[in-house]
């Protein structure tokens, strides 16, 4: 494969189509992965797999090649190739080449290396994931605010100045087509950091109402949203930026997002506590206008 430090990506600006040159076609279990120089496809991040990879189609000389997934791949200093969780180093390791790998639905035919192709992302699916991801970040800010009076020690704060419960307690975050699901640990470690979960179960209805009121207020303001990036590289450290009425907020994020909050007709969060009280689960559901 030609020397390539990292795939160049256009999805941070919202692109869902583009053209590129095929650099390599790699065997992936029972299918094949196509690597190009530039892509609008968002790949699943192997180190923080919150937003799924895009699907869509590659088109070369009139032939269509359906893309069932897009994943992060890496090429090591000794030529070793790996994808997803098989990558043995952290994202951005400078000794590796970092690649968006377009996983074909059918490996019986592939585009040719050196061929110019058109890339088309499933725009409707992307829009659903973007809505859920934007909603996830807004929920986190509202959750941090709603839980602020439960901290007994100083904690690092979010972009609105509230203790960053979302960041400190986060276990997993998953972006779906219909909703996002965030799971938070409420164990001894969080208590030592100063968070008091006492009476949380009884407070869930009030907390939920408070969070949803805040979310509705933000949507009504139709604040603009963008992704700030220092460059087009897949490995660039990007930020989600939202011009909320209180203050501009930035959160490090590698996913895709809406352009304005007004694209959502509603956004609601449901809070649930595990039976033993050790885990808080928040499901955030966006409805697009």
Coordinates of C-alpha atoms in Angstrom, one line a residue:
X1 CA 0.0 0.0 0.0
X2 CA 1.3 3.5 -0.8
X3 CA 2.7 5.4 2.2
X4 CA -0.2 7.0 4.1
X5 CA 0.0 8.3 7.6
X6 CA -3.7 8.4 8.1
X7 CA -6.9 8.4 6.0
X8 CA -8.2 11.9 5.4
X9 CA -11.9 12.3 6.5
X10 CA -14.6 14.7 5.5
X11 CA -17.4 13.4 7.8
X12 CA -16.7 16.0 10.6
X13 CA -18.2 18.7 8.3
X14 CA -21.2 16.5 7.6
X15 CA -20.1 15.1 4.2
X16 CA -21.9 12.0 3.1
X17 CA -20.4 11.6 -0.4
X18 CA -17.1 12.1 -2.1
X19 CA -14.5 10.6 -4.5
X20 CA -11.3 8.9 -3.7
X21 CA -8.5 6.6 -5.0
X22 CA -8.4 2.9 -3.8
X23 CA -5.1 2.4 -2.1
X24 CA -5.5 -1.3 -0.9
X25 CA -8.0 -4.1 -0.6
X26 CA -7.5 -6.3 2.5
X27 CA -8.9 -9.6 3.4
X28 CA -11.1 -9.5 6.5
X29 CA -12.3 -12.9 7.7
X30 CA -15.0 -13.8 5.2
X31 CA -15.1 -10.4 3.5
X32 CA -12.8 -7.6 2.3
X33 CA -11.9 -4.1 3.5
X34 CA -11.3 -1.3 1.0
X35 CA -8.9 1.5 2.0
X36 CA -8.9 4.8 0.2
X37 CA -7.0 8.1 0.6
X38 CA -10.1 10.2 1.5
X39 CA -13.5 9.2 2.8
X40 CA -16.8 10.7 4.1
X41 CA -17.4 7.4 6.0
X42 CA -17.2 7.6 9.8
X43 CA -15.4 4.4 11.2
X44 CA -16.1 2.8 14.5
X45 CA -13.3 3.9 16.9
X46 CA -11.5 0.9 18.3
X47 CA -10.6 2.6 21.5
X48 CA -14.0 4.3 22.3
X49 CA -16.6 2.4 20.3
X50 CA -19.6 4.7 21.0
X51 CA -20.8 5.5 17.5
X52 CA -21.2 2.7 15.0
X53 CA -19.4 2.9 11.6
X54 CA -21.3 4.3 8.6
X55 CA -22.8 2.0 5.9
X56 CA -23.4 2.9 2.3
X57 CA -21.9 2.0 -1.1
X58 CA -18.8 2.4 -3.2
X59 CA -19.2 2.9 -6.9
X60 CA -16.5 2.2 -9.5
X61 CA -17.1 2.3 -13.3
X62 CA -20.8 1.8 -12.7
X63 CA -20.4 -1.2 -10.4
X64 CA -21.7 -0.8 -6.9
X65 CA -20.1 -2.4 -3.8
X66 CA -22.3 -2.2 -0.7
X67 CA -20.5 -1.2 2.5
X68 CA -21.8 -3.1 5.5
X69 CA -19.6 -1.3 8.1
X70 CA -16.6 1.0 8.4
X71 CA -14.0 0.3 11.1
X72 CA -10.7 1.7 12.2
X73 CA -7.6 -0.1 10.9
X74 CA -3.9 0.2 11.5
X75 CA -0.7 -0.7 9.7
X76 CA 2.2 -1.2 12.0
X77 CA 5.9 -0.3 11.5
X78 CA 6.7 -3.9 10.5
X79 CA 3.8 -4.1 8.1
X80 CA 1.3 -5.8 10.4
X81 CA -2.3 -5.0 9.6
X82 CA -5.1 -5.0 12.2
X83 CA -8.6 -3.7 12.6
X84 CA -10.8 -2.9 15.6
X85 CA -9.9 -4.4 18.9
X86 CA -7.1 -6.4 17.4
X87 CA -5.1 -3.2 17.1
X88 CA -2.5 -3.5 19.8
X89 CA -1.7 0.2 20.3
X90 CA -3.7 3.3 21.2
X91 CA -5.3 5.4 18.5
X92 CA -2.9 7.9 17.1
X93 CA 0.3 6.0 17.9
X94 CA 2.8 7.7 15.5
X95 CA 4.5 4.5 14.6
X96 CA 1.3 3.2 13.0
X97 CA -0.7 4.3 9.9
X98 CA -4.3 4.9 10.8
X99 CA -7.0 3.9 8.3
X100 CA -10.7 3.9 7.7
X101 CA -11.5 0.5 6.4
X102 CA -14.7 0.1 4.4
X103 CA -16.0 -3.4 5.0
X104 CA -17.8 -4.8 2.0
X105 CA -21.0 -6.8 2.4
X106 CA -19.9 -9.2 -0.3
X107 CA -16.2 -10.0 -1.1
X108 CA -16.9 -11.8 -4.3
X109 CA -16.0 -8.6 -6.2
X110 CA -14.0 -5.6 -5.1
X111 CA -12.8 -2.4 -6.7
X112 CA -9.3 -2.4 -8.0
X113 CA -6.3 -0.8 -6.4
X114 CA -5.6 2.6 -8.1
X115 CA -9.2 2.9 -9.3
X116 CA -11.1 6.1 -8.8
X117 CA -14.4 5.5 -6.9
X118 CA -17.4 7.4 -5.6
X119 CA -18.3 6.9 -1.9
X120 CA -21.9 7.3 -0.8
X121 CA -22.9 7.1 2.9
X122 CA -26.4 6.0 3.9
X123 CA -27.4 9.6 4.7
X124 CA -30.6 8.7 6.6
X125 CA -28.8 6.3 8.9
X126 CA -26.0 8.9 9.5
X127 CA -28.6 11.5 10.3
X128 CA -30.2 9.3 13.0
X129 CA -26.8 8.5 14.6
X130 CA -25.9 12.2 14.5
X131 CA -29.1 13.2 16.2
X132 CA -28.5 10.5 19.0
X133 CA -24.9 11.6 19.4
X134 CA -25.8 15.3 19.8
X135 CA -28.5 14.4 22.2
X136 CA -26.1 12.3 24.2
X137 CA -23.8 15.3 24.8
X138 CA -26.7 17.6 25.7
X139 CA -27.9 15.0 28.2
X140 CA -24.5 14.8 29.8
X141 CA -24.4 18.6 30.4
X142 CA -28.0 18.5 31.8
X143 CA -27.2 15.5 34.0
X144 CA -24.0 17.2 35.3
X145 CA -26.1 20.2 36.3
X146 CA -28.8 18.2 37.9
X147 CA -26.3 16.3 40.1
X148 CA -24.1 19.2 41.0
X149 CA -25.3 19.5 44.6
X150 CA -24.3 15.9 45.3
X151 CA -20.6 16.6 45.2
X152 CA -18.9 16.9 48.6
X153 CA -15.4 17.5 47.2
X154 CA -14.1 19.7 44.3
X155 CA -14.3 17.8 41.0
X156 CA -13.2 18.7 37.5
X157 CA -15.9 20.7 35.8
X158 CA -17.6 20.6 32.4
X159 CA -17.9 23.5 29.9
X160 CA -20.8 25.0 31.9
X161 CA -18.8 25.0 35.2
X162 CA -20.7 22.0 36.8
X163 CA -18.9 19.0 38.3
X164 CA -18.4 16.6 35.3
X165 CA -20.2 13.5 36.6
X166 CA -20.6 12.3 33.0
X167 CA -16.8 12.1 32.5
X168 CA -15.8 11.0 36.0
X169 CA -18.4 8.2 36.4
X170 CA -18.7 7.0 32.7
X171 CA -18.5 3.3 32.1
X172 CA -19.8 2.9 28.5
X173 CA -21.7 5.1 26.0
X174 CA -23.4 3.7 23.0
X175 CA -25.0 5.7 20.2
X176 CA -28.0 3.9 18.5
X177 CA -30.3 4.8 15.6
X178 CA -33.1 5.7 18.0
X179 CA -31.4 6.6 21.2
X180 CA -28.1 6.7 23.1
X181 CA -27.5 4.6 26.2
X182 CA -25.0 5.8 28.9
X183 CA -23.9 3.7 31.8
X184 CA -22.3 5.2 34.9
X185 CA -20.5 3.5 37.8
X186 CA -21.7 4.5 41.3
X187 CA -19.2 2.5 43.3
X188 CA -16.6 3.2 46.0
X189 CA -14.2 5.0 43.7
X190 CA -16.9 7.7 42.8
X191 CA -17.7 8.1 46.5
X192 CA -14.1 8.7 47.3
X193 CA -14.0 11.4 44.7
X194 CA -16.8 13.1 46.5
X195 CA -20.0 12.1 44.9
X196 CA -22.9 11.3 47.3
X197 CA -25.5 8.8 45.8
X198 CA -27.6 8.7 49.0
X199 CA -31.3 8.9 48.2
X200 CA -30.7 8.8 44.4
X201 CA -33.3 6.3 43.7
X202 CA -36.0 8.4 45.4
X203 CA -34.8 11.5 43.6
X204 CA -34.9 9.9 40.1
X205 CA -38.3 11.3 39.1
X206 CA -37.4 14.9 40.1
X207 CA -34.0 14.6 38.4
X208 CA -35.5 13.3 35.2
X209 CA -38.0 16.1 35.1
X210 CA -35.2 18.7 35.8
X211 CA -33.0 17.3 33.0
X212 CA -35.8 17.1 30.4
X213 CA -36.9 20.7 31.2
X214 CA -33.3 21.8 30.6
X215 CA -33.1 19.8 27.4
X216 CA -36.3 21.3 26.0
X217 CA -35.1 24.8 26.8
X218 CA -31.9 24.3 24.9
X219 CA -33.7 22.9 21.9
X220 CA -35.9 25.9 21.8
X221 CA -32.9 28.2 21.4
X222 CA -31.8 26.4 18.2
X223 CA -28.2 26.8 19.0
X224 CA -25.7 26.0 16.2
X225 CA -23.5 22.9 16.5
X226 CA -20.2 22.2 14.7
X227 CA -17.1 20.0 14.9
X228 CA -13.8 21.8 15.3
X229 CA -10.8 19.9 14.0
X230 CA -7.2 20.8 13.6
X231 CA -6.9 18.9 10.3
X232 CA -8.5 16.4 8.0
X233 CA -6.6 13.4 9.4
X234 CA -8.6 10.5 10.9
X235 CA -6.4 10.8 14.0
X236 CA -7.1 14.5 14.5
X237 CA -8.5 15.3 18.0
X238 CA -11.8 16.8 17.2
X239 CA -14.3 18.7 19.4
X240 CA -18.1 19.0 19.4
X241 CA -18.9 22.6 19.9
X242 CA -22.4 24.0 20.8
X243 CA -23.2 27.7 21.2
X244 CA -25.6 27.2 24.1
X245 CA -27.3 30.4 25.5
X246 CA -25.3 30.2 28.7
X247 CA -21.9 29.7 27.1
X248 CA -20.1 28.0 24.2
X249 CA -19.4 24.4 25.2
X250 CA -16.7 22.1 23.7
X251 CA -16.5 18.3 24.3
X252 CA -13.8 16.1 22.7
X253 CA -15.6 13.8 20.3
X254 CA -14.8 11.8 17.2
X255 CA -18.4 11.2 16.0
X256 CA -20.9 13.0 13.8
X257 CA -23.5 15.5 14.8
X258 CA -26.4 17.7 13.8
X259 CA -25.8 21.3 12.6
X260 CA -28.4 23.0 14.8
X261 CA -30.3 21.9 17.9
X262 CA -33.5 23.1 16.2
X263 CA -33.2 19.9 14.0
X264 CA -34.7 18.1 17.0
X265 CA -38.4 18.3 17.8
X266 CA -37.8 16.9 21.2
X267 CA -35.1 15.2 23.4
X268 CA -36.0 13.2 26.5
X269 CA -33.9 11.3 29.0
X270 CA -34.9 8.3 31.1
X271 CA -32.9 7.5 34.2
X272 CA -32.8 4.1 35.7
X273 CA -30.8 2.7 38.7
X274 CA -29.7 -0.9 39.0
X275 CA -31.2 -3.0 41.7
X276 CA -28.1 -2.8 43.8
X277 CA -27.6 0.9 43.2
X278 CA -24.2 0.5 41.6
X279 CA -25.1 1.7 38.1
X280 CA -27.0 4.6 36.7
X281 CA -28.3 4.1 33.2
X282 CA -29.6 7.0 31.1
X283 CA -31.4 6.4 27.8
X284 CA -31.7 9.6 25.7
X285 CA -34.2 9.6 22.9
X286 CA -34.2 12.3 20.1
X287 CA -37.1 13.0 17.8
X288 CA -36.1 14.9 14.7
X289 CA -38.3 17.7 13.3

